[in-house]
Protein backbone atom coordinates (compact mmCIF):
# COMPACT_ATOMS: atom_id res chain seq x y z
CA UNK A 1 0.00 0.00 0.00
CA UNK A 2 1.04 3.57 -0.64
CA UNK A 3 0.06 7.01 0.58
CA UNK A 4 -0.34 9.64 -2.11
CA UNK A 5 0.47 12.89 -0.34
CA UNK A 6 1.26 16.54 -0.71
CA UNK A 7 4.28 17.60 1.35
CA UNK A 8 6.19 20.76 2.18
CA UNK A 9 9.75 20.90 3.49
CA UNK A 10 10.60 23.96 5.54
CA UNK A 11 13.50 26.18 4.55
CA UNK A 12 16.09 26.55 7.30
CA UNK A 13 15.46 23.04 8.68
CA UNK A 14 17.61 21.06 6.22
CA UNK A 15 20.65 21.99 4.13
CA UNK A 16 19.25 20.29 1.02
CA UNK A 17 15.97 18.88 -0.17
CA UNK A 18 15.41 15.15 0.33
CA UNK A 19 15.06 12.78 -2.62
CA UNK A 20 13.56 9.35 -3.38
CA UNK A 21 14.44 6.88 -0.64
CA UNK A 22 14.41 9.51 2.16
CA UNK A 23 13.41 7.76 5.42
CA UNK A 24 12.31 10.18 8.15
CA UNK A 25 9.70 9.57 10.82
CA UNK A 26 6.20 11.01 10.74
CA UNK A 27 3.65 11.86 13.40
CA UNK A 28 0.09 11.08 12.32
CA UNK A 29 -1.75 10.91 15.63
CA UNK A 30 -2.48 12.83 18.81
CA UNK A 31 -0.32 10.39 20.81
CA UNK A 32 2.73 11.85 18.97
CA UNK A 33 3.92 8.36 17.99
CA UNK A 34 6.84 8.35 15.55
CA UNK A 35 6.19 6.04 12.57
CA UNK A 36 8.90 5.33 10.03
CA UNK A 37 8.09 6.33 6.45
CA UNK A 38 9.95 6.01 3.15
CA UNK A 39 9.50 8.42 0.27
CA UNK A 40 9.11 6.28 -2.84
CA UNK A 41 8.68 9.28 -5.15
CA UNK A 42 9.67 12.78 -4.10
CA UNK A 43 10.12 15.34 -6.89
CA UNK A 44 10.84 18.24 -4.51
CA UNK A 45 12.79 21.08 -6.10
CA UNK A 46 12.08 24.01 -3.77
CA UNK A 47 11.65 24.57 -0.03
CA UNK A 48 8.34 25.89 1.33
CA UNK A 49 6.36 24.83 -1.77
CA UNK A 50 3.88 21.92 -1.77
CA UNK A 51 4.89 18.94 -3.89
CA UNK A 52 3.12 15.64 -4.60
CA UNK A 53 4.87 12.59 -3.14
CA UNK A 54 4.30 8.88 -2.65
CA UNK A 55 5.25 7.38 0.69
CA UNK A 56 4.94 4.02 2.39
CA UNK A 57 5.32 2.92 5.96
CA UNK A 58 8.81 1.53 6.46
CA UNK A 59 8.18 -1.03 9.18
CA UNK A 60 4.49 -1.74 9.87
CA UNK A 61 1.76 -2.27 7.32
CA UNK A 62 -0.78 -2.07 10.16
CA UNK A 63 -0.38 1.73 10.20
CA UNK A 64 -2.37 1.99 6.95
CA UNK A 65 -5.56 1.21 8.86
CA UNK A 66 -4.77 4.03 11.32
CA UNK A 67 -4.68 6.84 8.73
CA UNK A 68 -7.36 8.41 6.55
CA UNK A 69 -7.63 10.54 3.46
CA UNK A 70 -7.28 14.25 4.29
CA UNK A 71 -5.23 13.58 7.44
CA UNK A 72 -2.26 15.87 8.11
CA UNK A 73 1.08 14.70 9.44
CA UNK A 74 4.41 16.12 10.60
CA UNK A 75 7.69 15.05 8.99
CA UNK A 76 10.30 14.59 11.70
CA UNK A 77 14.07 14.18 11.94
CA UNK A 78 14.60 13.29 15.56
CA UNK A 79 12.90 16.03 17.63
CA UNK A 80 12.91 18.49 14.71
CA UNK A 81 9.92 19.00 12.44
CA UNK A 82 11.38 19.50 8.96
CA UNK A 83 8.10 19.53 7.05
CA UNK A 84 4.47 18.55 6.93
CA UNK A 85 2.11 16.72 4.68
CA UNK A 86 -1.45 15.74 3.94
CA UNK A 87 -2.77 12.39 2.73
CA UNK A 88 -4.53 12.76 -0.64
CA UNK A 89 -5.35 9.06 -1.07
CA UNK A 90 -4.40 5.59 0.09
CA UNK A 91 -3.71 3.16 -2.77
CA UNK A 92 -2.92 -0.52 -3.02
CA UNK A 93 -0.79 -0.19 -6.16
CA UNK A 94 1.79 2.51 -6.77
CA UNK A 95 1.39 4.83 -9.74
CA UNK A 96 3.73 7.54 -10.97
CA UNK A 97 3.46 11.04 -9.51
CA UNK A 98 3.85 13.86 -11.99
CA UNK A 99 5.59 16.99 -10.79
CA UNK A 100 3.47 20.08 -11.29
C-alpha positions as MATLAB code, in Angstrom:
seq = 'XXXXXXXXXXXXXXXXXXXXXXXXXXXXXXXXXXXXXXXXXXXXXXXXXXXXXXXXXXXXXXXXXXXXXXXXXXXXXXXXXXXXXXXXXXXXXXXXXXXX';
ca = [
       0.000    0.000    0.000;
       1.042    3.567   -0.644;
       0.059    7.012    0.577;
      -0.338    9.640   -2.112;
       0.466   12.888   -0.339;
       1.258   16.540   -0.708;
       4.277   17.603    1.353;
       6.189   20.765    2.177;
       9.748   20.900    3.486;
      10.601   23.965    5.540;
      13.504   26.185    4.549;
      16.092   26.546    7.295;
      15.460   23.044    8.678;
      17.607   21.064    6.220;
      20.648   21.986    4.133;
      19.253   20.288    1.022;
      15.965   18.879   -0.169;
      15.409   15.148    0.326;
      15.063   12.776   -2.623;
      13.562    9.351   -3.377;
      14.439    6.875   -0.640;
      14.412    9.506    2.158;
      13.410    7.756    5.418;
      12.309   10.176    8.152;
       9.698    9.572   10.821;
       6.202   11.014   10.736;
       3.651   11.859   13.398;
       0.091   11.077   12.315;
      -1.755   10.907   15.635;
      -2.477   12.829   18.813;
      -0.321   10.390   20.809;
       2.726   11.847   18.972;
       3.924    8.363   17.990;
       6.836    8.345   15.547;
       6.189    6.040   12.568;
       8.903    5.328   10.027;
       8.088    6.329    6.454;
       9.949    6.007    3.153;
       9.504    8.423    0.273;
       9.106    6.278   -2.838;
       8.680    9.276   -5.148;
       9.665   12.775   -4.095;
      10.121   15.339   -6.892;
      10.838   18.241   -4.508;
      12.787   21.077   -6.099;
      12.083   24.010   -3.773;
      11.649   24.570   -0.029;
       8.336   25.893    1.327;
       6.356   24.826   -1.769;
       3.885   21.920   -1.771;
       4.890   18.944   -3.892;
       3.119   15.635   -4.597;
       4.871   12.595   -3.143;
       4.302    8.876   -2.653;
       5.255    7.381    0.691;
       4.943    4.024    2.391;
       5.325    2.920    5.963;
       8.810    1.533    6.458;
       8.175   -1.026    9.176;
       4.488   -1.740    9.873;
       1.761   -2.274    7.316;
      -0.776   -2.073   10.159;
      -0.380    1.726   10.201;
      -2.368    1.993    6.951;
      -5.558    1.207    8.856;
      -4.765    4.032   11.317;
      -4.677    6.844    8.733;
      -7.364    8.406    6.550;
      -7.626   10.541    3.455;
      -7.283   14.246    4.292;
      -5.226   13.583    7.435;
      -2.264   15.867    8.111;
       1.085   14.698    9.439;
       4.407   16.124   10.599;
       7.690   15.051    8.988;
      10.300   14.585   11.699;
      14.069   14.179   11.935;
      14.597   13.292   15.556;
      12.904   16.026   17.633;
      12.913   18.491   14.707;
       9.915   18.998   12.442;
      11.380   19.496    8.957;
       8.105   19.535    7.051;
       4.473   18.554    6.927;
       2.108   16.716    4.679;
      -1.452   15.736    3.939;
      -2.770   12.387    2.727;
      -4.525   12.762   -0.635;
      -5.355    9.063   -1.066;
      -4.401    5.587    0.089;
      -3.709    3.164   -2.768;
      -2.919   -0.523   -3.017;
      -0.792   -0.193   -6.159;
       1.791    2.513   -6.768;
       1.387    4.831   -9.736;
       3.727    7.543  -10.967;
       3.461   11.035   -9.514;
       3.852   13.857  -11.988;
       5.591   16.987  -10.793;
       3.468   20.081  -11.293;
];
